[in-house]
Amino acid sequence: MTTTMTPGDAVRSGAPVTLVASDLDRTLIYSAAALQLTMPDEEAPRLLCVEVYGQKPLSYMTEKAAELLAELARTTVFVPTTTRTREQYGRIHLPGPAPRYAICANGGHLLVDGVSDQDWQARVAGRIADECASLAEVRAHLLATADPAWLLKERVAEDVFVYLVVDRQALPEGWVKELAAWAGPRGWTVSLQGRKIYAVPEPLTKSAAMTEVARRCGATTTLAAGDSLLDADLLLAADHGWRPGHGELADSGWGAPNTEVLRQRGVAAGEEILRRFLLAADRQRRAGR
C-alpha cells in the first residue's frame, strides 16, 4: 500500500516542497470561445464546467485536466495566480482540495484560506503609493483618451488597477502603444489581453506574491505557467515555467531560458501544462529522497 505525502507532511519531514503558481484564464481554464478545439466533434474531449456566472456556464477544463489538477493540489503547494478580483476568483470551483493560498488582483491580494492577508495588502499598497502615479490620474487619462466608439466598459479592480473592455476590431492601431509610453514613466504597465486593456502599477506583480508564498511554505522549487504579458514576471521568477502556444506571450514571441514553449493551444494546452507540473514535481520528490 502506498501513501501520498502532502505538502504539509513534506515541510515537517524536511522533504522537498514544490510550489506551483499558475495563471488561470487561458492557461488552466477556458471560456467556450477560447477552447480552440480543432478535432472533429466526435473526438472532442469531455469538458468539466468550473465556473458559472449569471446562471450560465462560463469556464471549462477537460475532465483529464481536472483529474491532473486534483492530483497536483494533493501533492504540491498549488497556488492559483490570477489578475481576477477576489469576487471573480470566488466564482471558480477547481477540482481537488481547496488551495491554502491564492493570489488575486495580479498580486494585490494574497489569500490565506480564502481571506486576504492584511499585512501583505498594506505592503503592496505602500509600494504603489511611493513609486507610482495615482490610480485616479491613470484612470482619468484612460477615460480622456479612449473613444466611446470602441470603449465598451471601464472597470476599477480592487482599487489597485484599472482595465478597459474594448471592441478589438475598432481599436486604433498604436493606441495601446501610446498608452504604454505615457504610463511607463508614471510607474504603470499596460497589457492587451483579448478584449481587455489593463493598466497596472509596476509593483503589483504575481512574482512578488509567489515569492512570499514560497517563503511562508518553505518551498524548495517553484513552477509557474501563464499566457499573458502580466505572467512574464511570474515565469521569470520561477525555477521553471511553461507557456502555451497561444496568448499574448506567444503572439509577441516572448521567451526565457527557464520557460518551455508548448505547441499545444487552447484547452489542450491546459491539460499539457498540468502534466508538465506533475512530472517536474515528481522529479523533485525523487531527487530529494
Short mmCIF file of C-alpha atoms in Angstrom, two decimals:
data_model
loop_
_atom_site.label_atom_id
_atom_site.label_comp_id
_atom_site.label_asym_id
_atom_site.label_seq_id
_atom_site.Cartn_x
_atom_site.Cartn_y
_atom_site.Cartn_z
CA MET A 1 0.00 0.00 0.00
CA THR A 2 1.37 3.45 -0.97
CA THR A 3 0.65 6.73 0.73
CA THR A 4 0.80 10.26 -0.67
CA MET A 5 2.85 12.80 1.25
CA THR A 6 1.01 16.13 1.49
CA PRO A 7 2.90 19.45 1.25
CA GLY A 8 2.45 19.91 4.99
CA ASP A 9 3.93 16.46 5.65
CA ALA A 10 6.87 17.34 3.41
CA VAL A 11 7.64 20.54 5.29
CA ARG A 12 7.59 18.71 8.64
CA SER A 13 9.79 15.89 7.34
CA GLY A 14 12.29 18.14 5.61
CA ALA A 15 11.41 16.66 2.19
CA PRO A 16 11.41 18.95 -0.90
CA VAL A 17 8.35 21.19 -1.24
CA THR A 18 7.25 22.19 -4.73
CA LEU A 19 5.17 25.33 -5.14
CA VAL A 20 3.10 25.57 -8.33
CA ALA A 21 1.86 29.07 -9.20
CA SER A 22 -0.35 29.05 -12.27
CA ASP A 23 -2.39 31.63 -14.08
CA LEU A 24 -5.98 30.52 -14.59
CA ASP A 25 -7.79 32.09 -17.55
CA ARG A 26 -6.50 30.77 -20.89
CA THR A 27 -3.83 28.81 -19.03
CA LEU A 28 -5.71 26.22 -16.94
CA ILE A 29 -9.35 27.22 -17.56
CA TYR A 30 -11.03 28.33 -20.78
CA SER A 31 -14.17 30.06 -21.93
CA ALA A 32 -16.13 28.42 -24.73
CA ALA A 33 -14.62 30.93 -27.19
CA ALA A 34 -11.06 30.11 -26.06
CA LEU A 35 -11.25 26.28 -26.14
CA GLN A 36 -9.71 26.03 -29.65
CA LEU A 37 -10.99 22.52 -30.27
CA THR A 38 -9.52 21.58 -33.65
CA MET A 39 -10.57 17.95 -33.88
CA PRO A 40 -13.91 16.59 -35.21
CA ASP A 41 -16.77 16.96 -32.76
CA GLU A 42 -16.93 13.24 -32.07
CA GLU A 43 -13.27 13.29 -30.97
CA ALA A 44 -13.54 16.35 -28.72
CA PRO A 45 -12.58 15.78 -25.07
CA ARG A 46 -15.20 15.71 -22.36
CA LEU A 47 -15.32 19.05 -20.57
CA LEU A 48 -15.93 19.97 -16.94
CA CYS A 49 -17.51 23.34 -16.15
CA VAL A 50 -15.56 25.08 -13.37
CA GLU A 51 -17.26 28.48 -13.37
CA VAL A 52 -20.87 29.64 -13.60
CA TYR A 53 -21.80 33.32 -13.84
CA GLY A 54 -25.28 34.74 -14.23
CA GLN A 55 -26.61 31.18 -14.17
CA LYS A 56 -24.60 30.40 -17.31
CA PRO A 57 -21.55 28.13 -17.66
CA LEU A 58 -18.51 30.30 -18.28
CA SER A 59 -15.19 28.42 -17.90
CA TYR A 60 -14.10 24.85 -18.57
CA MET A 61 -11.24 22.39 -18.44
CA THR A 62 -11.06 18.87 -19.81
CA GLU A 63 -12.02 16.05 -17.47
CA LYS A 64 -8.48 14.75 -17.76
CA ALA A 65 -7.11 18.15 -16.77
CA ALA A 66 -9.43 18.12 -13.76
CA GLU A 67 -8.04 14.76 -12.71
CA LEU A 68 -4.46 16.01 -13.09
CA LEU A 69 -5.18 19.20 -11.16
CA ALA A 70 -6.72 17.27 -8.27
CA GLU A 71 -3.54 15.19 -8.03
CA LEU A 72 -1.35 18.29 -8.26
CA ALA A 73 -3.27 20.01 -5.46
CA ARG A 74 -2.79 16.95 -3.22
CA THR A 75 0.96 16.65 -3.77
CA THR A 76 2.26 20.23 -4.14
CA VAL A 77 1.54 23.70 -2.81
CA PHE A 78 -0.77 24.69 -5.66
CA VAL A 79 -1.39 28.45 -5.81
CA PRO A 80 -3.99 29.80 -8.26
CA THR A 81 -2.46 33.05 -9.51
CA THR A 82 -4.76 35.45 -11.31
CA THR A 83 -5.43 39.04 -12.32
CA ARG A 84 -9.06 38.42 -11.36
CA THR A 85 -10.53 40.21 -8.37
CA ARG A 86 -11.32 38.19 -5.27
CA GLU A 87 -15.00 38.17 -6.22
CA GLN A 88 -14.26 36.92 -9.73
CA TYR A 89 -11.88 34.28 -8.39
CA GLY A 90 -14.57 33.12 -5.95
CA ARG A 91 -16.77 32.04 -8.85
CA ILE A 92 -14.26 29.38 -9.89
CA HIS A 93 -14.59 25.90 -8.41
CA LEU A 94 -11.44 23.95 -9.17
CA PRO A 95 -11.24 20.19 -8.64
CA GLY A 96 -9.23 18.78 -5.76
CA PRO A 97 -8.66 20.13 -2.25
CA ALA A 98 -9.13 23.87 -1.73
CA PRO A 99 -5.81 25.70 -2.12
CA ARG A 100 -4.37 27.11 1.12
CA TYR A 101 -3.02 30.11 -0.80
CA ALA A 102 -4.30 32.06 -3.81
CA ILE A 103 -3.03 35.22 -5.49
CA CYS A 104 -5.64 37.66 -6.81
CA ALA A 105 -5.63 41.13 -8.39
CA ASN A 106 -2.25 40.43 -10.02
CA GLY A 107 -0.60 40.15 -6.60
CA GLY A 108 -2.59 42.85 -4.82
CA HIS A 109 -4.27 40.26 -2.61
CA LEU A 110 -2.71 37.17 -1.09
CA LEU A 111 -5.48 34.90 0.14
CA VAL A 112 -4.78 32.54 3.02
CA ASP A 113 -7.60 30.04 3.49
CA GLY A 114 -9.81 32.39 1.48
CA VAL A 115 -9.05 35.54 3.50
CA SER A 116 -6.89 38.42 2.25
CA ASP A 117 -3.68 38.81 4.24
CA GLN A 118 -3.81 42.36 5.59
CA ASP A 119 -0.06 42.71 6.11
CA TRP A 120 0.63 41.77 2.50
CA GLN A 121 -2.10 44.09 1.24
CA ALA A 122 -0.65 47.02 3.22
CA ARG A 123 2.88 46.28 1.98
CA VAL A 124 1.78 46.33 -1.66
CA ALA A 125 -0.31 49.48 -1.17
CA GLY A 126 2.66 51.25 0.40
CA ARG A 127 4.94 50.47 -2.53
CA ILE A 128 2.35 51.65 -5.04
CA ALA A 129 1.85 54.92 -3.17
CA ASP A 130 5.60 55.53 -3.02
CA GLU A 131 6.52 54.56 -6.57
CA CYS A 132 3.56 55.19 -8.89
CA ALA A 133 1.19 57.84 -10.14
CA SER A 134 -2.22 57.59 -8.52
CA LEU A 135 -4.98 55.34 -9.77
CA ALA A 136 -7.16 58.45 -10.19
CA GLU A 137 -4.63 60.06 -12.54
CA VAL A 138 -4.27 56.96 -14.69
CA ARG A 139 -7.98 56.33 -14.82
CA ALA A 140 -8.66 59.95 -15.82
CA HIS A 141 -6.15 59.66 -18.65
CA LEU A 142 -7.70 56.43 -19.89
CA LEU A 143 -11.17 57.90 -19.98
CA ALA A 144 -9.99 61.12 -21.60
CA THR A 145 -8.17 59.34 -24.45
CA ALA A 146 -10.47 56.36 -25.05
CA ASP A 147 -13.07 56.73 -27.79
CA PRO A 148 -16.67 55.72 -27.00
CA ALA A 149 -16.77 54.23 -30.49
CA TRP A 150 -14.64 51.31 -29.31
CA LEU A 151 -14.75 51.53 -25.49
CA LEU A 152 -17.34 49.07 -24.19
CA LYS A 153 -16.65 49.15 -20.42
CA GLU A 154 -14.24 50.65 -17.88
CA ARG A 155 -13.61 48.96 -14.55
CA VAL A 156 -11.51 49.56 -11.44
CA ALA A 157 -10.35 46.30 -9.85
CA GLU A 158 -9.88 46.11 -6.07
CA ASP A 159 -8.96 49.82 -6.01
CA VAL A 160 -5.48 48.93 -7.31
CA PHE A 161 -5.66 48.81 -11.11
CA VAL A 162 -7.96 49.67 -13.99
CA TYR A 163 -8.94 47.94 -17.22
CA LEU A 164 -10.97 48.68 -20.31
CA VAL A 165 -13.14 46.28 -22.29
CA VAL A 166 -12.88 47.28 -25.94
CA ASP A 167 -14.03 46.39 -29.44
CA ARG A 168 -10.75 44.99 -30.78
CA GLN A 169 -11.75 45.47 -34.42
CA ALA A 170 -12.39 49.18 -33.90
CA LEU A 171 -9.41 49.81 -31.59
CA PRO A 172 -6.99 52.13 -33.44
CA GLU A 173 -3.60 50.65 -34.24
CA GLY A 174 -0.99 52.19 -31.99
CA TRP A 175 -3.34 53.35 -29.22
CA VAL A 176 -2.14 50.73 -26.72
CA LYS A 177 1.49 51.53 -27.55
CA GLU A 178 0.87 55.24 -26.97
CA LEU A 179 -0.81 54.46 -23.66
CA ALA A 180 2.15 52.33 -22.59
CA ALA A 181 4.56 55.14 -23.46
CA TRP A 182 2.55 57.54 -21.29
CA ALA A 183 2.11 55.09 -18.41
CA GLY A 184 5.69 53.79 -18.18
CA PRO A 185 7.31 56.94 -16.73
CA ARG A 186 4.49 57.07 -14.18
CA GLY A 187 5.25 53.58 -12.87
CA TRP A 188 2.43 51.73 -14.64
CA THR A 189 2.46 48.87 -17.16
CA VAL A 190 -0.05 48.28 -19.95
CA SER A 191 -1.18 44.93 -21.31
CA LEU A 192 -3.68 43.98 -24.03
CA GLN A 193 -5.36 40.64 -23.45
CA GLY A 194 -8.21 39.69 -25.72
CA ARG A 195 -10.77 42.45 -25.41
CA LYS A 196 -9.23 43.90 -22.24
CA ILE A 197 -6.59 46.60 -21.85
CA TYR A 198 -5.03 46.52 -18.38
CA ALA A 199 -3.19 49.39 -16.70
CA VAL A 200 -1.39 48.01 -13.64
CA PRO A 201 1.09 49.61 -11.19
CA GLU A 202 4.59 48.17 -11.68
CA PRO A 203 4.95 46.99 -8.04
CA LEU A 204 1.76 44.95 -8.42
CA THR A 205 3.21 41.62 -9.60
CA LYS A 206 2.33 37.97 -9.40
CA SER A 207 6.02 37.14 -8.88
CA ALA A 208 6.31 39.10 -5.64
CA ALA A 209 3.28 37.34 -4.19
CA MET A 210 4.57 33.94 -5.33
CA THR A 211 7.92 34.63 -3.66
CA GLU A 212 6.12 35.49 -0.42
CA VAL A 213 4.12 32.25 -0.51
CA ALA A 214 7.30 30.28 -1.24
CA ARG A 215 8.92 31.85 1.83
CA ARG A 216 5.95 31.01 4.05
CA CYS A 217 5.62 27.39 2.98
CA GLY A 218 9.33 26.62 2.72
CA ALA A 219 9.22 25.78 -0.97
CA THR A 220 12.43 24.36 -2.41
CA THR A 221 11.24 24.56 -6.03
CA THR A 222 8.83 26.94 -7.78
CA LEU A 223 6.98 26.12 -11.00
CA ALA A 224 4.77 28.51 -12.97
CA ALA A 225 2.64 28.83 -16.10
CA GLY A 226 0.91 31.70 -17.88
CA ASP A 227 -0.08 33.05 -21.27
CA SER A 228 -0.11 36.86 -20.96
CA LEU A 229 2.42 39.66 -20.54
CA LEU A 230 1.17 40.03 -16.96
CA ASP A 231 2.51 36.50 -16.40
CA ALA A 232 6.01 37.21 -17.71
CA ASP A 233 7.42 38.27 -14.33
CA LEU A 234 5.90 35.17 -12.72
CA LEU A 235 7.56 32.89 -15.27
CA LEU A 236 10.91 34.65 -14.90
CA ALA A 237 10.81 34.35 -11.10
CA ALA A 238 10.03 30.61 -11.09
CA ASP A 239 12.65 27.89 -11.22
CA HIS A 240 10.87 26.52 -14.27
CA GLY A 241 7.90 27.69 -16.30
CA TRP A 242 5.67 26.85 -19.25
CA ARG A 243 3.66 28.96 -21.64
CA PRO A 244 1.03 27.67 -24.10
CA GLY A 245 1.17 28.07 -27.86
CA HIS A 246 -1.49 30.78 -27.74
CA GLY A 247 -1.91 34.09 -25.94
CA GLU A 248 -0.15 37.42 -25.61
CA LEU A 249 3.27 35.90 -24.84
CA ALA A 250 3.04 33.61 -27.87
CA ASP A 251 1.89 36.45 -30.14
CA SER A 252 4.84 38.61 -29.06
CA GLY A 253 7.35 35.75 -29.35
CA TRP A 254 8.29 36.09 -25.68
CA GLY A 255 10.65 33.51 -24.27
CA ALA A 256 13.10 32.93 -21.42
CA PRO A 257 15.75 30.28 -20.69
CA ASN A 258 13.73 28.83 -17.82
CA THR A 259 10.42 28.73 -19.71
CA GLU A 260 9.32 25.98 -22.09
CA VAL A 261 7.13 26.90 -25.04
CA LEU A 262 4.39 24.35 -25.64
CA ARG A 263 2.97 23.65 -29.08
CA GLN A 264 -0.49 22.91 -27.70
CA ARG A 265 -3.12 25.64 -27.89
CA GLY A 266 -6.43 26.17 -26.13
CA VAL A 267 -7.80 23.70 -23.64
CA ALA A 268 -5.31 21.04 -24.76
CA ALA A 269 -2.51 23.32 -23.55
CA GLY A 270 -4.09 23.49 -20.11
CA GLU A 271 -4.03 19.72 -19.89
CA GLU A 272 -0.41 19.53 -21.05
CA ILE A 273 0.71 22.21 -18.56
CA LEU A 274 -0.70 20.14 -15.71
CA ARG A 275 1.13 17.04 -16.96
CA ARG A 276 4.39 19.02 -17.00
CA PHE A 277 3.77 20.33 -13.49
CA LEU A 278 3.23 16.81 -12.15
CA LEU A 279 6.29 15.40 -13.90
CA ALA A 280 8.52 18.21 -12.61
CA ALA A 281 7.17 17.89 -9.06
CA ASP A 282 7.71 14.12 -9.14
CA ARG A 283 11.32 14.62 -10.26
CA GLN A 284 11.88 16.97 -7.32
CA ARG A 285 10.45 14.44 -4.87
CA ARG A 286 12.64 11.66 -6.26
CA ALA A 287 15.74 13.87 -6.19
CA GLY A 288 15.12 14.65 -2.53
CA ARG A 289 14.90 11.04 -1.38
#
